XYZ file of C-alpha atoms in Angstrom:
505
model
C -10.542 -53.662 2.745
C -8.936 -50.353 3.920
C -7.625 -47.949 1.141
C -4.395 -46.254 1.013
C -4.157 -42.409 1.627
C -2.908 -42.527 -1.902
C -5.996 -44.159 -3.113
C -8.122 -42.619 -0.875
C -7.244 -39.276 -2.342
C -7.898 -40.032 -5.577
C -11.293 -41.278 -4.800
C -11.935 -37.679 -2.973
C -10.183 -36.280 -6.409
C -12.536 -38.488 -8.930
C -15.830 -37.695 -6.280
C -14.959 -33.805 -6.480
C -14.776 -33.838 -10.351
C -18.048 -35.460 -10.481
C -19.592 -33.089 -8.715
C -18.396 -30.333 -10.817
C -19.211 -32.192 -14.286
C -22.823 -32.243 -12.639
C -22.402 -28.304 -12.186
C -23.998 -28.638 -8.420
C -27.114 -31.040 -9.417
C -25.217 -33.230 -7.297
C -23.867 -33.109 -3.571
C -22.658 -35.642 -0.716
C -24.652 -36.302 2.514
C -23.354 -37.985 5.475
C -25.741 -41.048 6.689
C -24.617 -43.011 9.795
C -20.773 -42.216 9.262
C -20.615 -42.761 5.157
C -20.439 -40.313 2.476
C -22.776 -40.712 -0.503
C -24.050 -38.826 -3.751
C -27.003 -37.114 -3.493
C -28.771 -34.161 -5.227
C -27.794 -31.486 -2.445
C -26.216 -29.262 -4.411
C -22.274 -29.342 -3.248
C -21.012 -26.765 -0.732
C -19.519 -23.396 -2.333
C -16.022 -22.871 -1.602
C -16.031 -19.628 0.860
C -12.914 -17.836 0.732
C -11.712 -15.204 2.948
C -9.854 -12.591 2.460
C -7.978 -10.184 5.106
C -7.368 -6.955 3.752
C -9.292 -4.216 1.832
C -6.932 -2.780 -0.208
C -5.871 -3.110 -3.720
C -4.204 -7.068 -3.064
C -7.661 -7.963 -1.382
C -9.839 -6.515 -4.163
C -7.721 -7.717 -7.026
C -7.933 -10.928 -5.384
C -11.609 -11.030 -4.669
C -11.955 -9.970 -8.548
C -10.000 -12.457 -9.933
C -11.827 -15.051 -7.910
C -15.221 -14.150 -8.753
C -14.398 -13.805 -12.330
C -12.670 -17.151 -12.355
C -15.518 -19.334 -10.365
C -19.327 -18.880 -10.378
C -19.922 -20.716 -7.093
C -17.007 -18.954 -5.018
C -17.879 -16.617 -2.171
C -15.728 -14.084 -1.377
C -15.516 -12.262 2.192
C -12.953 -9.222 2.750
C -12.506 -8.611 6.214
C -10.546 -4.828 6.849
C -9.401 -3.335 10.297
C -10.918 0.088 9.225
C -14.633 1.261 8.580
C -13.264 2.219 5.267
C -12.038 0.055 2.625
C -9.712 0.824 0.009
C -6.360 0.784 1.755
C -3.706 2.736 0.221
C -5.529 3.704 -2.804
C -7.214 5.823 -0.001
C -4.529 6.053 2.004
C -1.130 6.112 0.450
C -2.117 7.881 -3.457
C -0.548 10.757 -3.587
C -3.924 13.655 -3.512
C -2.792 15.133 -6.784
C -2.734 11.925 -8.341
C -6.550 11.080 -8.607
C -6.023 9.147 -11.946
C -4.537 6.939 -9.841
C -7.797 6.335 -7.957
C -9.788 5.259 -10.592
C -8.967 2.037 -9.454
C -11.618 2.270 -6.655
C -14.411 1.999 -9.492
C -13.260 -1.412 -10.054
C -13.084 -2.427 -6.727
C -16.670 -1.076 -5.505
C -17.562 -3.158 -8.299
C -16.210 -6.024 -6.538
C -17.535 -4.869 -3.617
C -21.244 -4.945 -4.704
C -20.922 -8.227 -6.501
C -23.733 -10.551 -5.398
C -21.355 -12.996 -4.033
C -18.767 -10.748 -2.082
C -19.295 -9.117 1.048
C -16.971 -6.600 2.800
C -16.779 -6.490 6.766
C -14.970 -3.139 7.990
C -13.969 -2.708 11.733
C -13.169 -6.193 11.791
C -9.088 -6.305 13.274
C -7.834 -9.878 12.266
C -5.567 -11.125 15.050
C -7.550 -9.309 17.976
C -11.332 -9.173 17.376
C -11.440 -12.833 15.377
C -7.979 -15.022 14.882
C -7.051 -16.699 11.984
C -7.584 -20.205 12.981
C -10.958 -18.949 13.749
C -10.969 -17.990 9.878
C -9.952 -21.211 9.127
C -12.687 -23.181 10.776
C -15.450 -21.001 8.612
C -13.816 -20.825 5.340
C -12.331 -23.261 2.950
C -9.503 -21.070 2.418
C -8.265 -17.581 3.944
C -5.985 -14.867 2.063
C -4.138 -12.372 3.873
C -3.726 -9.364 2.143
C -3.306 -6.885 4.568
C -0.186 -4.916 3.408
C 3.077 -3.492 4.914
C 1.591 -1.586 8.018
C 5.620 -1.185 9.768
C 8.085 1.602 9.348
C 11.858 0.172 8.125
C 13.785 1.788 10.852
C 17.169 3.905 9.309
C 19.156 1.922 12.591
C 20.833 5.648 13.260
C 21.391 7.668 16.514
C 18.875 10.578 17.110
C 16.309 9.387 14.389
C 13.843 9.390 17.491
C 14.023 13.016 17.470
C 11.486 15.616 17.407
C 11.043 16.590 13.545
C 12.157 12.945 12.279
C 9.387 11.317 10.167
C 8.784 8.007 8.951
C 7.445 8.600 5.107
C 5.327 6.394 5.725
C 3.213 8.591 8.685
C 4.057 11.771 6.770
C 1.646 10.409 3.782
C -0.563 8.929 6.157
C -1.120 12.493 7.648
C -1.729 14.402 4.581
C -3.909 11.612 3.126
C -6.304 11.266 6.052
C -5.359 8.073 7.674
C -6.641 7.892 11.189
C -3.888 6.548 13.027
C -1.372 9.231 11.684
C -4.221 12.741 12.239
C -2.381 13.642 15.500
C 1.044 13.572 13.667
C 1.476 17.414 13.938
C 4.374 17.824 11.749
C 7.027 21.039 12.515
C 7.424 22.752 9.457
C 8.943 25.876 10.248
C 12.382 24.948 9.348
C 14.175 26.130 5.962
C 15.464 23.075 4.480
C 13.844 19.746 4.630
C 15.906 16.129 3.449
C 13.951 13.268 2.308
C 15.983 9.878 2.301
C 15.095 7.596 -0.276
C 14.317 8.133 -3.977
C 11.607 6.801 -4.700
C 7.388 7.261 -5.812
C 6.990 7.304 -2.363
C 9.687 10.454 -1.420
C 9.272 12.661 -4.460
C 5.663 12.489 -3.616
C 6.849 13.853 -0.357
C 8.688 16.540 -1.569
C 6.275 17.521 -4.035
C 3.276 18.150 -1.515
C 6.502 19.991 0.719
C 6.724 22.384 -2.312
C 3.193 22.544 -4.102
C 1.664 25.869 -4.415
C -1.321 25.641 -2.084
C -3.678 26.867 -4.999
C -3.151 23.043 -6.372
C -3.285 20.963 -3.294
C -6.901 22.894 -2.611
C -8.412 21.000 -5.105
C -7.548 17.933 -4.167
C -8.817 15.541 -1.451
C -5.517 16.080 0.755
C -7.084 17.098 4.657
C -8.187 20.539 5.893
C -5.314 19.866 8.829
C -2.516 19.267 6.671
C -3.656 22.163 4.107
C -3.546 23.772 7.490
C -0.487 23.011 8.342
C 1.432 23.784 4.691
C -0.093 27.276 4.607
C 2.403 28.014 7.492
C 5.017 26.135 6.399
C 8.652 27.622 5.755
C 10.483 25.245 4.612
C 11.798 26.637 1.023
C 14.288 23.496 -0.077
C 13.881 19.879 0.057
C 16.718 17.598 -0.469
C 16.450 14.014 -1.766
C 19.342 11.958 -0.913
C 19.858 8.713 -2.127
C 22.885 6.130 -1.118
C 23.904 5.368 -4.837
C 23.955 7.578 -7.839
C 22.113 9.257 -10.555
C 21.513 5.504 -12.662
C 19.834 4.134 -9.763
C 17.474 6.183 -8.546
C 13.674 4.600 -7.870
C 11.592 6.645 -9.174
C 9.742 6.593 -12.091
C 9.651 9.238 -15.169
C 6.431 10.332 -14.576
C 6.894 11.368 -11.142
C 10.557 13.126 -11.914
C 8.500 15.594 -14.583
C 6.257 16.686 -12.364
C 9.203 17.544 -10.204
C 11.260 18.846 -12.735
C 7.898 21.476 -14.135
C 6.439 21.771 -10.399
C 5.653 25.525 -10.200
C 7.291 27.918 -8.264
C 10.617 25.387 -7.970
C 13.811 25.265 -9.579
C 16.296 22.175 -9.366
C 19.464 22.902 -7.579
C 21.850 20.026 -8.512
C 25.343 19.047 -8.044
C 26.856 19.477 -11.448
C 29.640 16.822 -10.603
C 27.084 14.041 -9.892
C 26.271 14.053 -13.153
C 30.258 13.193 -14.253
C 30.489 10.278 -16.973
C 26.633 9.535 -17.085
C 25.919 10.709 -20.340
C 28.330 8.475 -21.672
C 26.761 5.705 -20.089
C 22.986 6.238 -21.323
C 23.527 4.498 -24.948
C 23.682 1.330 -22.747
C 20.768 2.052 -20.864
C 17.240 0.047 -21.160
C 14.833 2.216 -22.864
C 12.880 2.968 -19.528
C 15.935 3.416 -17.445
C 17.514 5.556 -20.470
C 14.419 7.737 -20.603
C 14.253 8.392 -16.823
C 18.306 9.503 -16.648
C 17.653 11.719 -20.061
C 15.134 14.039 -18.086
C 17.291 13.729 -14.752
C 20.405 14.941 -16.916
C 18.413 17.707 -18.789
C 16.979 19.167 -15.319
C 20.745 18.944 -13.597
C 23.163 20.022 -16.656
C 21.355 21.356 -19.664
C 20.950 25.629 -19.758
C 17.221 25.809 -20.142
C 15.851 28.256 -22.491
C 14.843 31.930 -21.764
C 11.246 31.217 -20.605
C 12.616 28.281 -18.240
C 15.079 30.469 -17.226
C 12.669 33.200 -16.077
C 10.369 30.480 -14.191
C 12.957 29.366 -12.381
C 14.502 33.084 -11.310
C 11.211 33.766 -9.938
C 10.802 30.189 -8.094
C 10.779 30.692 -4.364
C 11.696 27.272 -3.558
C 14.149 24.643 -4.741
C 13.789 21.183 -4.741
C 17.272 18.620 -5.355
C 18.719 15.325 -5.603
C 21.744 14.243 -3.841
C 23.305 10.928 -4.730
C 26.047 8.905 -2.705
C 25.110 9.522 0.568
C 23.942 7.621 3.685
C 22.943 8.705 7.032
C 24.800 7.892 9.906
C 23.272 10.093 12.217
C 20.460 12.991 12.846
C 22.322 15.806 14.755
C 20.179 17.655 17.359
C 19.722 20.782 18.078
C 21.509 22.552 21.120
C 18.315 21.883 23.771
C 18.939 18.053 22.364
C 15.154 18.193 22.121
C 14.889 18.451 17.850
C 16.242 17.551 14.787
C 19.141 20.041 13.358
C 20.730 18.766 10.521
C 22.242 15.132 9.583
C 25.738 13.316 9.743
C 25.907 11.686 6.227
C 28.501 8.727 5.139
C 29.800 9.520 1.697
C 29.562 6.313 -0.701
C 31.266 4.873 -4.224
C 29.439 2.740 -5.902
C 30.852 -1.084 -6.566
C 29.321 -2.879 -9.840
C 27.349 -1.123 -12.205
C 23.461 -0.411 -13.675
C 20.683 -1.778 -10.980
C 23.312 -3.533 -9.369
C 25.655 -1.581 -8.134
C 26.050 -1.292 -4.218
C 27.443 1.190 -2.205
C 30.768 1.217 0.091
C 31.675 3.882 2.303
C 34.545 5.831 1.500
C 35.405 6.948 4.951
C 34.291 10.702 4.384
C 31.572 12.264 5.969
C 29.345 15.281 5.438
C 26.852 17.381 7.650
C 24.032 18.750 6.328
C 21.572 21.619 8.653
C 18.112 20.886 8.140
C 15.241 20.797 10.755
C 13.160 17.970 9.198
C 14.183 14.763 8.221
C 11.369 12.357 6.448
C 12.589 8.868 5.994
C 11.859 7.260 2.693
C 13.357 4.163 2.954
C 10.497 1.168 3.098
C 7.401 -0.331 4.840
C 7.542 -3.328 6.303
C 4.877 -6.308 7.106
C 3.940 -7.176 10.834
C 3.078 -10.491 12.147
C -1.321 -10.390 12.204
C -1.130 -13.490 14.593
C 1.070 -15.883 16.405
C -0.235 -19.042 14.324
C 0.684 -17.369 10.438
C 4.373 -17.974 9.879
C 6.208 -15.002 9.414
C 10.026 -14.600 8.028
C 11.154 -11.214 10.780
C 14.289 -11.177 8.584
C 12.384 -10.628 4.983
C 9.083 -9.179 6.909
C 6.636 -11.473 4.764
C 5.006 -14.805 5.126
C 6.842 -16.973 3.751
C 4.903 -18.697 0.912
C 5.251 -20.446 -2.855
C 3.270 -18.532 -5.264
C 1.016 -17.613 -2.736
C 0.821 -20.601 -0.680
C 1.539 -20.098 3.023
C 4.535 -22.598 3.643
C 3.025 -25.384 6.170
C -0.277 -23.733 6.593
C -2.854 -25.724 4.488
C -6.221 -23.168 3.373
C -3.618 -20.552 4.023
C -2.928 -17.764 1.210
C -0.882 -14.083 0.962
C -1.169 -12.037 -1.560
C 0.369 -7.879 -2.240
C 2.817 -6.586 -0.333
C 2.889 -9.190 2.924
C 3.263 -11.836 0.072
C 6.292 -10.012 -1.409
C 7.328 -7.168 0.187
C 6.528 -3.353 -0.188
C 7.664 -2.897 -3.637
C 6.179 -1.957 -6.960
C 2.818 -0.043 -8.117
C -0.586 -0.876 -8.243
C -0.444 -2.995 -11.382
C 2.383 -4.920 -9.581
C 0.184 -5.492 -6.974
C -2.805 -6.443 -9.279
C -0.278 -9.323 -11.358
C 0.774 -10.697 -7.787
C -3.092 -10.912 -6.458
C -4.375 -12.134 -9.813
C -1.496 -14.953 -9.311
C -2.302 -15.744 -5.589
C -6.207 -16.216 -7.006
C -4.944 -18.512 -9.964
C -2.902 -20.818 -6.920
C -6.194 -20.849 -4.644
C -8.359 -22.097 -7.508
C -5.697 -24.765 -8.564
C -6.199 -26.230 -5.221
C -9.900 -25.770 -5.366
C -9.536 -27.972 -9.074
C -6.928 -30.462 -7.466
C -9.167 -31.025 -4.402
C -5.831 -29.845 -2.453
C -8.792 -28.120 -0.537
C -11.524 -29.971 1.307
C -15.048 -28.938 -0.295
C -16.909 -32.461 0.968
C -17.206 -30.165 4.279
C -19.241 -27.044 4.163
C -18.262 -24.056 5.897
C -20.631 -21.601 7.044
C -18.247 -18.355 6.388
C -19.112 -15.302 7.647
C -22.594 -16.578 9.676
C -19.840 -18.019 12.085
C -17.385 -15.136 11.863
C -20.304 -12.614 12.493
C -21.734 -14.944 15.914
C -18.406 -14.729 17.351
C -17.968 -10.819 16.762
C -21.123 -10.402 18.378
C -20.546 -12.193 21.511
C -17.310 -9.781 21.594
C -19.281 -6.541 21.429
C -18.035 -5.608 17.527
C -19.921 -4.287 15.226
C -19.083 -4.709 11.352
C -19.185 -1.708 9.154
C -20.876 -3.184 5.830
C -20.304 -1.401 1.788
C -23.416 -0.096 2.257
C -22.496 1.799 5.512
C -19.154 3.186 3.810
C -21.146 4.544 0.848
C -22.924 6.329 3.393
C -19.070 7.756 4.677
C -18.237 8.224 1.225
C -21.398 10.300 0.314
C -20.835 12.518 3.777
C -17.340 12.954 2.815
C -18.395 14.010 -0.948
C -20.632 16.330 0.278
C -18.244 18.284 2.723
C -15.638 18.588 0.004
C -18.454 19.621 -2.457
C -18.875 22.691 0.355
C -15.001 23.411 0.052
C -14.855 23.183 -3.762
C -12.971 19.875 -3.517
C -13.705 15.960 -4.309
C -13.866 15.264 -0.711
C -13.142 15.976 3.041
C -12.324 12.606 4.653
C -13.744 11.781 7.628
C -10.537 11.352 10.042
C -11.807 9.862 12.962
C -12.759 6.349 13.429
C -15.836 7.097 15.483
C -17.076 9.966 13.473
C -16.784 7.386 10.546
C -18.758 4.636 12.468
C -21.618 7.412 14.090
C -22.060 8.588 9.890
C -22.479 4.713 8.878
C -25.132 3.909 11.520
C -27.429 6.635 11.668
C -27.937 7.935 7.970
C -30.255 5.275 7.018
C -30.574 1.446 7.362
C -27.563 -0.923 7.630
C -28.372 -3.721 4.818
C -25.695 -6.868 4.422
């Protein structure tokens, strides 16, 4: 008598739970075509998960924490892992990178395994994934630039934020950025973490930035810099800018700067603060204290003496970066004046048909990352630049998972980050409970992953080859009186991991 499917997965429901209640005394073997119990133990679920930065740790944690038979693979393009806690953390911010404790914790867990120099997509596909693991997470962040759509922003001395931070933070990809700052007057557009920490490394008295882990090059680079004022433009007003409190004080006591706002911006908005959530309220008190308040006589000296001045500018969009006479460079931009429509986060902005110029030979754009596609069978929304999922499943891709910013866009901090990988984790092991996932067939994870990288000439860089990195790179910024000199180039970093010492799995 045949079963239904609806029977038949309840039976596969019922046989799954009874292999769990006999915590892996008991397994299934397969004698001449039909399944019985037997005391095998049951096959682990292997998960994999694509992506070494903070969505692919947090995930990996959670897992590991949650199950005691999951195994837990993290497969990252670079020989380094970390992503943008490495990459994108602003160098004075090294609180901030505590979070890489946690993670190497992960890391070394007996049941997780990292794989660097592993590209998803060109060295191994994801169906490829799919046939080793029960289920596979991508996790691999928001590695596009959100174009501003304007004439001339292909210019010499236009910069995505996103390669500007790159640069200064060591990322590979972004070391031969070479960045012209001999202008006067730089404009950041956008107002958010991201863009004040632009404008703060713009302004910061070398004697800071030395002690930090930001590169030799770009330390470099800012000991020649002229640029003596950095605008940050936003296109709505002083209730909705992005940032949060923390990062507008150290703005607003950065030494050797003075703010340099528009008095008028500021019309009506302390009227308005009463209304104001406590954390929005807070942020537009210290905004409106730096802009309109007379600050007292020691303030006043600090800032007579500051050589450089740092501002926000509010209703304002770009429309177009003006070149210079050769047409070869960036001279100043062509800037739509806005009103704002609604009110509190919601207002939008409308053009009001006036336009201003501003002269300024460097123009960083602060306006977003984006998600690529990794590979032509993941669904991908071009539109929203995510994968379209429900709570973290991939929408018709069965054993397919997101997590962080490719999940739900570039937005938020690391604790954001941590909440939506923690979440993705909780929806993988529902299906795990559910039997949503097959576990009757065991997957051989990264044994088959690492065959097929073999037969295509790559070679995996393991933990234990980036603590060797990490050690190098602690010991050259010991020599300079700083935490670290990072190791830049992708083959120095692969030469340092396989010939200090033994490679280990």
């Amino acid at each position: 008598m045949k079963l239904s499917s609806h029977k038949l997965a309840l039976c596969k429901m019922k046989m799954l739970k009874l292999l769990r209640t006999s915590a892996g005394q008991t397994g299934i073997i397969q004698f001449n075509g039909v399944r019985k119990l037997s005391s095998i133990p049951a096959p682990s679920p292997k998960v994999c998960i694509v992506g070494g930065g903070p969505a692919g740790f947090y995930t990996a944690q959670h897992l590991l924490k949650a199950r005691p038979d999951v195994q837990v693979d993290i497969y990252e393009r670079l020989p380094v892992p970390f992503g943008l806690v490495r990459f994108g953390v602003a160098p004075d911010h090294p609180e901030v990178k505590n979070v890489i404790n946690t993670f190497t914790q992960t890391a070394q867990h007996t049941r997780c395994s990292f794989h660097g120099n592993v590209s998803v997509g060109k060295d191994v596909s994801v169906e490829e994934l799919q046939r080793a693991y029960h289920a596979v997470v991508l996790s691999y962040g928001a590695d596009g630039n959100r174009r501003m759509g304007v004439p001339g922003e292909d210019l010499a001395g236009v910069y995505s934020a996103k390669d500007f931070v790159g640069w200064y933070n060591g990322l590979p990809r972004n070391k031969e950025l070479k960045p012209d700052l001999s202008c006067d007057t730089a404009v950041i557009l956008g107002q958010g973490n991201v863009a004040l920490d632009v404008a703060r490394i713009l302004l910061s008295p070398l004697e800071i930035l030395k002690k930090t882990d930001i590169t030799e090059l770009a330390l470099a680079t800012l000991a020649e810099s002229r640029v003596r004022r950095v605008l940050i433009m936003g296109r709505r007003g002083p209730l909705q800018v992005a940032c949060t409190i923390k990062e507008l004080r150290e703005m607003v006591n950065l030494p050797g700067t003075r703010p340099e706002m528009v008095h008028a911006d500021f019309n009506g908005i302390a009227e308005a603060l009463k209304a104001l959530p406590r954390p929005r309220k807070r942020l537009t008190e210290l905004l409106v204290k730096a802009a309109m308040e007379v600050p007292g006589e020691q303030e006043q000296e600090r800032r007579r003496l500051a050589s450089r001045s740092w501002a926000f500018r509010f209703l304002r969009s770009p429309l177009e970066v003006l070149p210079s006479a050769d047409l070869t460079r960036a001279a100043g931009l062509r800037l739509a004046v806005n009103r704002l429509e609604g009110s509190g986060d919601g207002a939008w902005a409308v053009t009001t048909g006036e336009v201003e110029d501003v002269a300024c030979g460097l123009v960083i754009s602060s306006i977003g990352y984006k998600s690529l596609p990794i590979d032509p069978s993941v669904p991908f929304d071009p539109s929203k630049a995510i994968i379209p999922n429900t709570m973290g499943r991939v929408q018709q891709a069965a054993g397919l998972y997101c997590s962080g910013w490719v999940k739900r866009g570039p937005t938020g901090v690391i604790a954001t980050t941590m909440n939506d990988s923690f979440d993705t984790a909780r929806t993988l092991l529902q299906d795990l409970e559910s039997g949503a996932l097959d576990l009757l067939t065991a997957k051989t994870g990264s044994q088959e992953v690492a065959a097929l990288l073999e037969e295509r000439g790559v070679k995996p860089v393991f933990f234990s080859d980036w603590e060797k990195i990490d050690s190098e790179e602690v010991r050259r910024g010991e020599a300079r009186g700083k935490p670290r000199d990072k190791l830049q180039d992708v083959e120095e970093m692969l030469l340092v991991a396989r010939t200090q010492g033994p490679t280990t799995l």
